[in-house]
Tab-separated table of C-alpha atoms in Angstrom:
chain	number	residue	atom	x	y	z
A	1	ALA	CA	112.030	147.704	105.634
A	2	GLN	CA	112.076	144.364	107.350
A	3	LYS	CA	111.799	144.386	111.105
A	4	VAL	CA	110.904	142.094	113.989
A	5	THR	CA	109.801	143.520	117.311
A	6	GLN	CA	109.665	141.568	120.525
A	7	ALA	CA	108.355	144.174	122.909
A	8	GLN	CA	108.782	142.060	126.028
A	9	THR	CA	112.405	142.139	127.099
A	10	GLU	CA	111.952	139.986	130.183
A	11	ILE	CA	109.083	137.948	131.561
A	12	SER	CA	108.964	136.190	134.900
A	13	VAL	CA	106.280	133.657	135.749
A	14	VAL	CA	105.663	130.988	138.323
A	15	GLU	CA	105.698	127.384	137.227
A	16	LYS	CA	102.422	126.127	135.723
A	17	GLU	CA	101.363	129.567	134.587
A	18	ASP	CA	100.606	130.119	130.925
A	19	VAL	CA	102.746	132.717	129.204
A	20	THR	CA	102.567	134.385	125.795
A	21	LEU	CA	105.570	135.859	124.041
A	22	ASP	CA	104.720	138.511	121.493
A	23	CYS	CA	106.273	138.967	118.072
A	24	VAL	CA	105.310	141.665	115.587
A	25	TYR	CA	106.945	141.834	112.184
A	26	GLU	CA	107.167	144.255	109.286
A	27	THR	CA	107.657	143.299	105.676
A	28	ARG	CA	106.355	144.400	102.305
A	29	ASP	CA	106.782	140.990	100.761
A	30	THR	CA	103.875	138.639	100.297
A	31	THR	CA	106.057	135.554	100.632
A	32	TYR	CA	108.005	135.246	103.837
A	33	TYR	CA	108.720	132.886	106.685
A	34	LEU	CA	108.543	133.346	110.425
A	35	PHE	CA	110.475	131.436	113.038
A	36	TRP	CA	110.862	130.953	116.740
A	37	TYR	CA	114.116	129.833	118.306
A	38	LYS	CA	114.898	128.999	121.904
A	39	GLN	CA	118.234	129.769	123.536
A	40	PRO	CA	118.576	127.988	126.887
A	41	PRO	CA	121.211	129.041	129.429
A	42	SER	CA	123.673	126.652	127.800
A	43	GLY	CA	123.734	129.029	124.823
A	44	GLU	CA	122.828	126.970	121.782
A	45	LEU	CA	120.027	128.034	119.449
A	46	VAL	CA	117.199	125.536	119.189
A	47	PHE	CA	114.779	125.720	116.279
A	48	LEU	CA	111.136	125.591	117.414
A	49	ILE	CA	108.925	126.381	114.452
A	50	ARG	CA	108.757	127.756	110.926
A	51	ARG	CA	105.612	129.208	109.431
A	52	ASN	CA	105.210	130.493	105.868
A	53	SER	CA	103.097	133.504	105.023
A	54	PHE	CA	100.453	131.480	103.222
A	55	ASP	CA	99.688	129.251	106.160
A	56	GLU	CA	97.760	131.044	108.883
A	57	GLN	CA	96.748	127.932	110.730
A	58	ASN	CA	97.693	127.941	114.347
A	59	GLU	CA	100.148	125.296	115.425
A	60	ILE	CA	100.243	123.280	118.602
A	61	SER	CA	103.096	121.104	119.730
A	62	GLY	CA	102.620	119.734	123.209
A	63	ARG	CA	102.610	122.687	125.608
A	64	TYR	CA	103.701	125.076	122.861
A	65	SER	CA	101.338	126.859	120.526
A	66	TRP	CA	101.728	129.581	117.958
A	67	ASN	CA	99.180	132.121	116.756
A	68	PHE	CA	99.928	133.631	113.347
A	69	GLN	CA	97.768	136.592	112.367
A	70	LYS	CA	98.625	138.383	109.130
A	71	SER	CA	96.014	141.074	109.816
A	72	THR	CA	98.046	142.289	112.783
A	73	SER	CA	101.468	141.096	111.512
A	74	SER	CA	101.930	139.036	114.626
A	75	PHE	CA	103.286	135.588	115.354
A	76	ASN	CA	102.821	135.024	119.067
A	77	PHE	CA	104.081	132.056	121.039
A	78	THR	CA	102.275	130.608	124.049
A	79	ILE	CA	103.634	128.154	126.562
A	80	THR	CA	100.924	126.410	128.527
A	81	ALA	CA	101.619	125.204	132.056
A	82	SER	CA	105.160	126.549	131.993
A	83	GLN	CA	108.016	124.582	133.535
A	84	VAL	CA	111.388	125.603	134.892
A	85	VAL	CA	113.032	123.995	131.851
A	86	ASP	CA	111.260	126.561	129.674
A	87	SER	CA	113.498	129.266	131.129
A	88	ALA	CA	115.407	130.628	128.164
A	89	VAL	CA	115.675	133.491	125.743
A	90	TYR	CA	113.222	133.162	122.883
A	91	PHE	CA	113.833	134.753	119.511
A	92	CYS	CA	111.393	135.475	116.743
A	93	ALA	CA	112.828	135.860	113.229
A	94	LEU	CA	111.657	136.774	109.729
A	95	TYR	CA	112.973	135.632	106.369
A	96	ASN	CA	112.282	136.672	102.825
A	97	ALA	CA	114.350	135.903	99.772
A	98	GLY	CA	114.781	139.533	98.814
A	99	ASN	CA	116.842	140.528	101.817
A	100	ASN	CA	120.152	138.864	101.001
A	101	ARG	CA	118.456	135.671	102.105
A	102	LYS	CA	119.181	136.371	105.731
A	103	LEU	CA	117.107	136.083	108.836
A	104	ILE	CA	115.933	139.279	110.507
A	105	TRP	CA	115.946	138.719	114.237
A	106	GLY	CA	113.999	140.212	117.078
A	107	LEU	CA	115.996	141.128	120.178
A	108	GLY	CA	114.592	138.241	122.139
A	109	THR	CA	112.456	137.774	125.224
A	110	SER	CA	114.094	136.379	128.320
A	111	LEU	CA	111.671	134.070	130.093
A	112	ALA	CA	112.259	133.037	133.682
A	113	VAL	CA	110.019	130.320	135.051
A	114	ASN	CA	110.321	130.149	138.805
A	115	PRO	CA	109.453	127.105	140.891
B	1	GLU	CA	124.501	113.205	112.197
B	2	ALA	CA	123.783	116.488	110.405
B	3	GLN	CA	125.583	119.242	112.224
B	4	VAL	CA	127.507	122.473	112.229
B	5	THR	CA	130.658	122.424	114.309
B	6	GLN	CA	132.617	125.370	115.608
B	7	ASN	CA	135.993	125.513	117.270
B	8	PRO	CA	136.995	126.614	119.740
B	9	ARG	CA	133.933	126.806	121.940
B	10	TYR	CA	135.585	129.190	124.338
B	11	LEU	CA	138.507	131.513	123.736
B	12	ILE	CA	140.182	134.190	125.808
B	13	THR	CA	142.764	136.227	123.962
B	14	VAL	CA	144.472	139.590	124.047
B	15	THR	CA	144.085	142.648	121.888
B	16	GLY	CA	145.834	142.395	118.549
B	17	LYS	CA	146.530	138.673	118.514
B	18	LYS	CA	145.154	137.202	115.299
B	19	LEU	CA	142.684	134.361	115.714
B	20	THR	CA	140.519	132.106	113.608
B	21	VAL	CA	137.250	130.480	114.583
B	22	THR	CA	136.553	127.476	112.415
B	23	CYS	CA	133.137	126.418	111.174
B	24	SER	CA	132.328	123.232	109.332
B	25	GLN	CA	129.074	121.659	108.158
B	26	ASN	CA	128.442	118.153	106.843
B	27	MET	CA	125.153	118.775	105.028
B	28	ASN	CA	126.506	120.040	101.693
B	29	HIS	CA	124.807	123.384	102.282
B	30	GLU	CA	125.489	126.249	99.932
B	31	TYR	CA	124.673	129.062	102.346
B	32	MET	CA	126.778	129.739	105.412
B	33	SER	CA	126.906	132.745	107.676
B	34	TRP	CA	128.376	134.142	110.853
B	35	TYR	CA	126.479	135.993	113.556
B	36	ARG	CA	127.496	137.684	116.727
B	37	GLN	CA	125.195	137.944	119.702
B	38	ASP	CA	125.447	140.732	122.238
B	39	PRO	CA	123.171	141.607	125.168
B	40	GLY	CA	120.428	143.975	124.092
B	41	LEU	CA	121.447	143.780	120.439
B	42	GLY	CA	120.254	140.309	119.514
B	43	LEU	CA	121.905	138.412	116.672
B	44	ARG	CA	123.626	140.411	113.980
B	45	GLN	CA	125.012	138.963	110.792
B	46	ILE	CA	128.723	139.503	110.190
B	47	TYR	CA	129.337	137.824	106.833
B	48	TYR	CA	127.594	135.320	104.671
B	49	SER	CA	128.453	133.105	101.733
B	50	MET	CA	126.158	131.797	99.024
B	51	ASN	CA	128.694	129.269	97.764
B	52	VAL	CA	132.392	128.526	97.366
B	53	GLU	CA	134.407	131.678	96.701
B	54	VAL	CA	131.282	133.839	97.102
B	55	THR	CA	131.187	135.897	100.276
B	56	ASP	CA	129.540	139.162	101.210
B	57	LYS	CA	129.235	141.534	104.110
B	58	GLY	CA	126.421	141.341	106.565
B	59	ASP	CA	125.392	144.053	108.985
B	60	VAL	CA	128.540	144.276	111.120
B	61	PRO	CA	131.563	143.166	109.044
B	62	GLU	CA	134.154	145.628	110.372
B	63	GLY	CA	137.114	143.916	111.960
B	64	TYR	CA	136.333	140.490	110.510
B	65	LYS	CA	137.342	138.465	107.490
B	66	VAL	CA	136.011	135.223	106.090
B	67	SER	CA	136.912	132.795	103.364
B	68	ARG	CA	135.048	130.024	101.591
B	69	LYS	CA	137.589	127.855	99.825
B	70	GLU	CA	135.616	124.681	100.382
B	71	LYS	CA	131.886	124.202	100.577
B	72	ARG	CA	131.938	122.700	104.037
B	73	ASN	CA	134.169	125.262	105.778
B	74	PHE	CA	133.629	128.915	106.559
B	75	PRO	CA	136.251	130.235	108.989
B	76	LEU	CA	135.913	133.591	110.715
B	77	ILE	CA	139.160	135.519	111.027
B	78	LEU	CA	139.905	138.353	113.410
B	79	GLU	CA	143.166	139.872	112.195
B	80	SER	CA	143.560	142.231	115.157
B	81	PRO	CA	140.940	141.531	117.792
B	82	SER	CA	139.758	144.329	120.039
B	83	PRO	CA	137.732	144.238	123.279
B	84	ASN	CA	134.568	145.341	121.447
B	85	GLN	CA	134.686	142.014	119.616
B	86	THR	CA	134.063	140.179	122.851
B	87	SER	CA	130.862	138.336	122.037
B	88	LEU	CA	129.111	135.037	121.432
B	89	TYR	CA	129.579	133.922	117.830
B	90	PHE	CA	127.399	131.549	115.861
B	91	CYS	CA	128.027	129.904	112.537
B	92	ALA	CA	125.012	128.748	110.551
B	93	SER	CA	124.299	126.908	107.324
B	94	ARG	CA	121.345	125.983	105.171
B	95	ALA	CA	120.492	124.701	101.738
B	96	LEU	CA	119.543	127.307	99.133
B	97	ALA	CA	117.537	125.227	96.658
B	98	GLY	CA	113.767	125.486	96.802
B	99	SER	CA	111.889	127.503	99.359
B	100	TYR	CA	113.393	128.494	102.650
B	101	ASN	CA	115.138	125.635	104.342
B	102	GLU	CA	115.859	125.303	108.015
B	103	GLN	CA	118.988	127.073	109.164
B	104	PHE	CA	121.303	124.949	111.287
B	105	PHE	CA	123.389	126.652	113.943
B	106	GLY	CA	126.668	125.681	115.460
B	107	PRO	CA	126.970	125.488	119.256
B	108	GLY	CA	128.502	128.948	119.547
B	109	THR	CA	131.955	130.304	120.361
B	110	ARG	CA	132.307	132.545	123.367
B	111	LEU	CA	135.161	134.957	122.694
B	112	THR	CA	136.710	137.297	125.229
B	113	VAL	CA	139.258	139.853	124.072
B	114	LEU	CA	141.248	141.433	126.913
């Protein structure tokens, strides 16, 4: 069965703190893709990153970084020096071609960054 | 500009009054789908379509219909809306050729059924 677990429902931090959002996935496939999306209060879904199962290199994009570890089936997302504008719901998602080609979504982590 | 558009963005209606939420994409994508998002339940797929005239049920299809007469359009139809269909709806599209391609989302339609 395919499954994505985001154990943290809500996180609250103070601006400039670092914060890590956890994502654990389950799949039997060897080829799959993992994603993070951001949903700000305005409601739209913003694509952040895609990682395929053969690429375990960590990714850094400005204050954002992602740690993909196949050994623990995790794809964690860290925001360094958080800002108020980072306040949003963050979704992790899993895709493999064998599952009607759809994304399997985690339930999301609501991040509040307070000034 | 590559985009997925949805209309209306906001809709308040009453139980039983048929409605259609339109979705259109300008990227010539084969795959289109509809999701609903509810607090605590995340995003759940309602219907999807692999190409024109090819549609299939997702995880929560009850109470919804779709059609795919043209490649660019994928309307979501609620024949007899009920209050439990109050939700935030997203349309999405992506190309199917090759490995996984980025999924593009519409801006969302916030539906309230009274």
